[in-house]
Coordinates of C-alpha atoms in Angstrom, one line a residue:
X1 CA 23.2 13.8 40.9
X2 CA 21.2 11.4 38.5
X3 CA 18.5 10.3 41.2
X4 CA 17.6 14.1 41.4
X5 CA 17.2 15.0 37.6
X6 CA 13.6 15.4 36.8
X7 CA 13.9 12.8 33.1
X8 CA 11.6 11.2 31.2
X9 CA 11.7 7.7 30.8
X10 CA 13.6 7.4 27.4
X11 CA 16.2 10.2 28.8
X12 CA 16.4 8.4 32.2
X13 CA 17.2 4.9 30.5
X14 CA 19.9 6.4 27.9
X15 CA 21.7 7.8 31.0
X16 CA 21.1 4.7 33.2
X17 CA 22.8 2.9 30.0
X18 CA 25.7 5.3 30.0
X19 CA 26.4 5.1 33.7
X20 CA 26.6 1.3 33.3
X21 CA 29.1 1.9 30.6
X22 CA 31.3 4.0 33.1
X23 CA 31.4 1.5 35.4
X24 CA 32.3 -1.0 33.0
X25 CA 35.4 1.2 31.9
X26 CA 36.8 1.6 35.3
X27 CA 36.7 -2.0 36.3
X28 CA 38.2 -2.7 32.7
X29 CA 41.0 -0.7 33.7
X30 CA 41.5 -2.0 37.4
X31 CA 41.9 -5.1 35.6
X32 CA 44.3 -3.6 32.8
X33 CA 46.4 -2.8 35.8
X34 CA 46.6 -6.3 36.9
X35 CA 47.5 -7.8 33.6
X36 CA 51.0 -8.5 32.2
X37 CA 50.4 -10.4 29.1
X38 CA 50.9 -7.7 26.3
X39 CA 48.3 -9.3 24.3
X40 CA 45.8 -9.7 27.0
X41 CA 46.4 -5.7 27.5
X42 CA 45.5 -5.5 24.1
X43 CA 42.3 -7.5 23.8
X44 CA 41.3 -5.5 26.8
X45 CA 42.0 -2.0 25.3
X46 CA 40.2 -3.4 22.5
X47 CA 36.9 -4.2 24.7
X48 CA 37.0 -0.8 26.4
X49 CA 37.6 0.7 23.2
X50 CA 33.9 -0.8 22.2
X51 CA 32.6 0.4 25.4
X52 CA 34.1 4.5 24.4
X53 CA 32.3 3.7 21.2
X54 CA 29.0 3.2 22.6
X55 CA 29.6 5.8 25.4
X56 CA 29.8 8.1 22.5
X57 CA 26.7 7.1 20.8
X58 CA 24.5 7.4 23.6
X59 CA 25.6 10.5 24.7
X60 CA 24.5 12.0 21.3
X61 CA 21.8 10.1 21.9
X62 CA 21.0 11.8 25.3
X63 CA 22.1 15.4 23.7
X64 CA 19.2 15.2 21.3
X65 CA 16.2 13.9 24.1
X66 CA 17.7 16.6 26.2
X67 CA 17.1 18.9 23.3
X68 CA 13.4 17.4 22.5
X69 CA 12.6 18.0 26.4
X70 CA 13.8 21.4 26.3
X71 CA 10.6 23.0 25.9
X72 CA 9.0 20.9 28.5
X73 CA 11.5 21.4 31.1
X74 CA 11.8 24.4 33.4
X75 CA 15.0 26.3 32.6
X76 CA 16.8 24.9 35.8
X77 CA 16.3 21.5 34.6
X78 CA 17.8 21.9 31.5
X79 CA 20.6 23.7 33.2
X80 CA 21.2 20.7 35.4
X81 CA 20.8 18.5 32.4
X82 CA 23.3 20.0 30.3
X83 CA 25.7 20.2 33.3
X84 CA 25.3 16.4 33.8
X85 CA 25.9 15.7 29.6
X86 CA 28.8 18.0 30.3
X87 CA 30.4 15.9 33.1
X88 CA 29.7 12.8 31.0
X89 CA 31.9 14.2 28.3
X90 CA 35.0 15.2 31.2
X91 CA 34.4 11.3 32.1
X92 CA 34.7 10.1 29.0
X93 CA 37.5 12.2 28.0
X94 CA 39.4 10.9 30.9
X95 CA 39.2 7.5 29.6
X96 CA 40.2 8.3 26.0
X97 CA 43.3 9.7 28.1
X98 CA 43.8 7.0 30.2
X99 CA 43.6 4.8 27.2
X100 CA 46.3 6.7 25.2
X101 CA 48.6 6.3 28.4
X102 CA 48.0 2.3 28.0
X103 CA 48.4 2.7 24.1
X104 CA 51.8 4.3 25.0
X105 CA 52.8 2.2 27.0
X106 CA 52.1 -1.0 25.2
X107 CA 53.6 0.7 21.8
X108 CA 50.5 -0.1 19.9
X109 CA 49.9 3.4 18.0
X110 CA 47.7 1.2 15.0
X111 CA 44.3 0.7 17.5
X112 CA 41.8 3.3 16.2
X113 CA 39.5 5.3 18.6
X114 CA 36.0 5.4 18.0
X115 CA 36.6 3.6 14.5
X116 CA 33.1 3.1 13.1
X117 CA 34.4 1.5 9.8
X118 CA 34.6 4.4 7.3
X119 CA 37.7 4.8 5.4
X120 CA 37.5 8.5 6.6
X121 CA 37.3 8.4 10.1
X122 CA 39.7 10.0 12.2
X123 CA 42.9 8.0 13.6
X124 CA 43.8 7.4 17.1
X125 CA 46.2 10.3 17.5
X126 CA 43.5 12.6 15.7
X127 CA 40.4 11.6 18.3
X128 CA 42.8 11.8 21.1
X129 CA 43.8 15.2 20.3
X130 CA 40.1 15.8 19.9
X131 CA 38.8 14.1 23.4
X132 CA 41.8 15.5 25.7
X133 CA 43.7 18.5 23.6
X134 CA 40.1 20.3 22.9
X135 CA 38.6 22.5 25.5
X136 CA 34.8 21.7 26.5
X137 CA 33.3 24.4 24.6
X138 CA 35.0 23.2 21.2
X139 CA 34.0 19.5 22.3
X140 CA 30.4 20.5 22.6
X141 CA 30.7 22.7 19.5
X142 CA 31.9 19.7 17.2
X143 CA 29.2 17.3 18.9
X144 CA 26.8 19.7 18.2
X145 CA 27.9 20.1 14.4
X146 CA 28.2 16.5 14.2
X147 CA 24.5 15.8 15.8
X148 CA 23.1 18.5 13.3
X149 CA 24.7 17.0 10.2
X150 CA 23.0 13.8 11.6
X151 CA 20.1 15.6 11.7
X152 CA 20.1 16.9 8.2
X153 CA 20.4 13.3 7.0
X154 CA 17.3 12.4 9.0
X155 CA 15.5 15.4 7.6
X156 CA 16.5 14.5 3.9
X157 CA 15.6 10.5 4.8
X158 CA 12.4 12.0 5.5
X159 CA 11.5 14.2 2.8
X160 CA 12.5 11.0 0.6
X161 CA 10.3 8.9 2.7
X162 CA 7.4 11.3 2.6
X163 CA 7.6 11.7 -1.3
X164 CA 7.7 8.1 -1.6
X165 CA 4.2 8.0 0.6
X166 CA 3.1 10.7 -1.5
X167 CA 3.5 8.6 -4.8
X168 CA 2.2 5.5 -3.5
X169 CA -0.9 7.5 -2.3
X170 CA -1.4 8.3 -5.9
X171 CA -0.7 5.2 -7.2
X172 CA -3.2 3.6 -5.1
X173 CA -5.8 6.0 -5.9
X174 CA -5.2 5.7 -9.9
X175 CA -5.4 1.8 -9.1
X176 CA -8.6 2.4 -7.4
X177 CA -9.9 4.8 -10.1
X178 CA -8.9 1.8 -12.6
X179 CA -10.4 -0.9 -10.8
X180 CA -13.9 1.0 -10.7
X181 CA -14.2 2.0 -14.0
X182 CA -13.4 -1.7 -14.9
X183 CA -16.1 -2.9 -12.4
X184 CA -18.4 -0.1 -14.7
X185 CA -16.8 -1.8 -17.9
X186 CA -18.1 -5.7 -16.6
X187 CA -21.6 -4.5 -15.2
X188 CA -22.2 -2.8 -18.6
X189 CA -20.9 -5.8 -20.6
X190 CA -23.6 -8.0 -18.2
X191 CA -26.2 -6.0 -19.1
X192 CA -25.4 -6.1 -22.9
X193 CA -25.4 -9.5 -22.7
X194 CA -29.0 -10.1 -20.8
X195 CA -30.0 -7.9 -23.7
X196 CA -28.9 -9.6 -26.1
X197 CA -30.3 -12.8 -24.6
X198 CA -33.9 -11.2 -24.3
X199 CA -33.6 -10.4 -27.9
X200 CA -32.8 -13.6 -29.2
X201 CA -35.5 -14.8 -27.1
X202 CA -37.8 -12.2 -28.6
X203 CA -36.9 -12.9 -32.1
X204 CA -37.2 -16.6 -31.4
X205 CA -40.9 -15.9 -30.2
X206 CA -41.3 -13.4 -33.5
X207 CA -40.3 -16.1 -35.8
X208 CA -42.7 -18.7 -34.4
X209 CA -45.6 -16.1 -34.3
X210 CA -44.8 -15.7 -37.9
X211 CA -44.8 -19.4 -39.0
X212 CA -47.9 -19.8 -37.4
X213 CA -49.3 -16.8 -39.0
X214 CA -48.0 -18.1 -42.3
X215 CA -49.8 -21.8 -41.3
X216 CA -53.5 -20.2 -40.9
X217 CA -52.8 -18.1 -44.0
X218 CA -52.3 -21.5 -46.1
X219 CA -55.1 -23.0 -44.8
X220 CA -57.3 -20.1 -45.3
X221 CA -56.0 -19.8 -48.8
X222 CA -56.8 -23.9 -49.3
X223 CA -60.4 -23.4 -48.2
X224 CA -61.1 -20.4 -50.3
X225 CA -59.4 -22.5 -53.2
X226 CA -61.9 -25.2 -52.3
X227 CA -65.0 -23.3 -52.0
X228 CA -64.1 -21.8 -55.5
X229 CA -63.4 -24.9 -57.2
X230 CA -66.8 -26.2 -55.8
X231 CA -68.7 -23.1 -56.8
X232 CA -67.1 -23.4 -60.3
X233 CA -68.3 -27.3 -60.7
X234 CA -71.8 -26.7 -59.5
X235 CA -72.4 -23.9 -62.3
X236 CA -70.5 -25.4 -64.8
X237 CA -72.3 -29.2 -63.9
X238 CA -75.5 -28.5 -61.9
X239 CA -76.9 -31.6 -62.3
X240 CA -73.8 -33.3 -60.5
X241 CA -75.4 -34.8 -57.2
X242 CA -72.3 -36.1 -55.3
X243 CA -71.5 -32.3 -54.7
X244 CA -73.9 -31.0 -51.7
X245 CA -75.7 -27.5 -52.5
X246 CA -73.7 -24.6 -51.2
X247 CA -76.0 -22.4 -48.9
X248 CA -77.0 -19.5 -50.3
X249 CA -76.1 -20.6 -54.1
X250 CA -79.5 -21.9 -55.5
X251 CA -79.5 -24.0 -58.7
X252 CA -80.6 -22.5 -62.4
X253 CA -84.1 -22.5 -62.8
X254 CA -85.4 -25.0 -65.2
X255 CA -86.8 -23.2 -68.5
X256 CA -90.4 -22.3 -68.9
X257 CA -92.7 -24.0 -71.7
X258 CA -95.7 -21.7 -72.8
X259 CA -98.9 -24.3 -74.0
X260 CA -99.9 -23.0 -77.6
X261 CA -103.7 -23.1 -78.2
X262 CA -104.8 -24.2 -81.9
X263 CA -106.7 -21.5 -84.2
X264 CA -110.5 -22.5 -84.1
X265 CA -111.0 -23.3 -80.8
X266 CA -112.5 -21.3 -79.0
X267 CA -112.8 -20.9 -75.1
X268 CA -115.2 -23.0 -72.9

């Protein structure tokens, strides 16, 4: 039947793994019939129990994949896939009942069926009742309920992951904004430092110009003072020949004396 079913790659892989485990269970129970040592039988039963756990997990995965592909498959294909799943559940129940028979024959009441390591998991007797005494519809309902609880837990985990991603995105945006702001501050500081450097150079140039202007003014003042001193000396002592005449400044004119004529003398 499996070769005639239309399955996706993932669904086909899960189906093949379940069938491989069923073949391993059939061979394991055949070897168990040939064993006489109770210790070896107990060990073989533990290995077969592990196979049953794996089959149970794979059947859940199979049911999930069937639901995922239900919208893409025709109704006839979905019906055949569900029939195949129920057939696998029945086959697994038969192995569970067979295991119970061997457990009773060995007197081993302590080995748990489908023990997943939790303290609240059902005991072997409860699992046997669930697997053998319940009808197929009850088994399907219980399995669907368990898978619904698992789906709800997955959805809650997805919500937590989405919230974490949202917080991470907001944090990344805030960090990016702060990084850009720090970059702008650094650029402004560089601009201010450059302006301060240019201002320092300008102040130095102004200082040099002021010093030069002061020297020129000092020289001009000395020249003016020298000229004034020369003028004063020439005025006070005009006969001093050691000082050259200043152009534009004539020496004082000599005093003019009038010629007097004695009385009684006539003119020629």
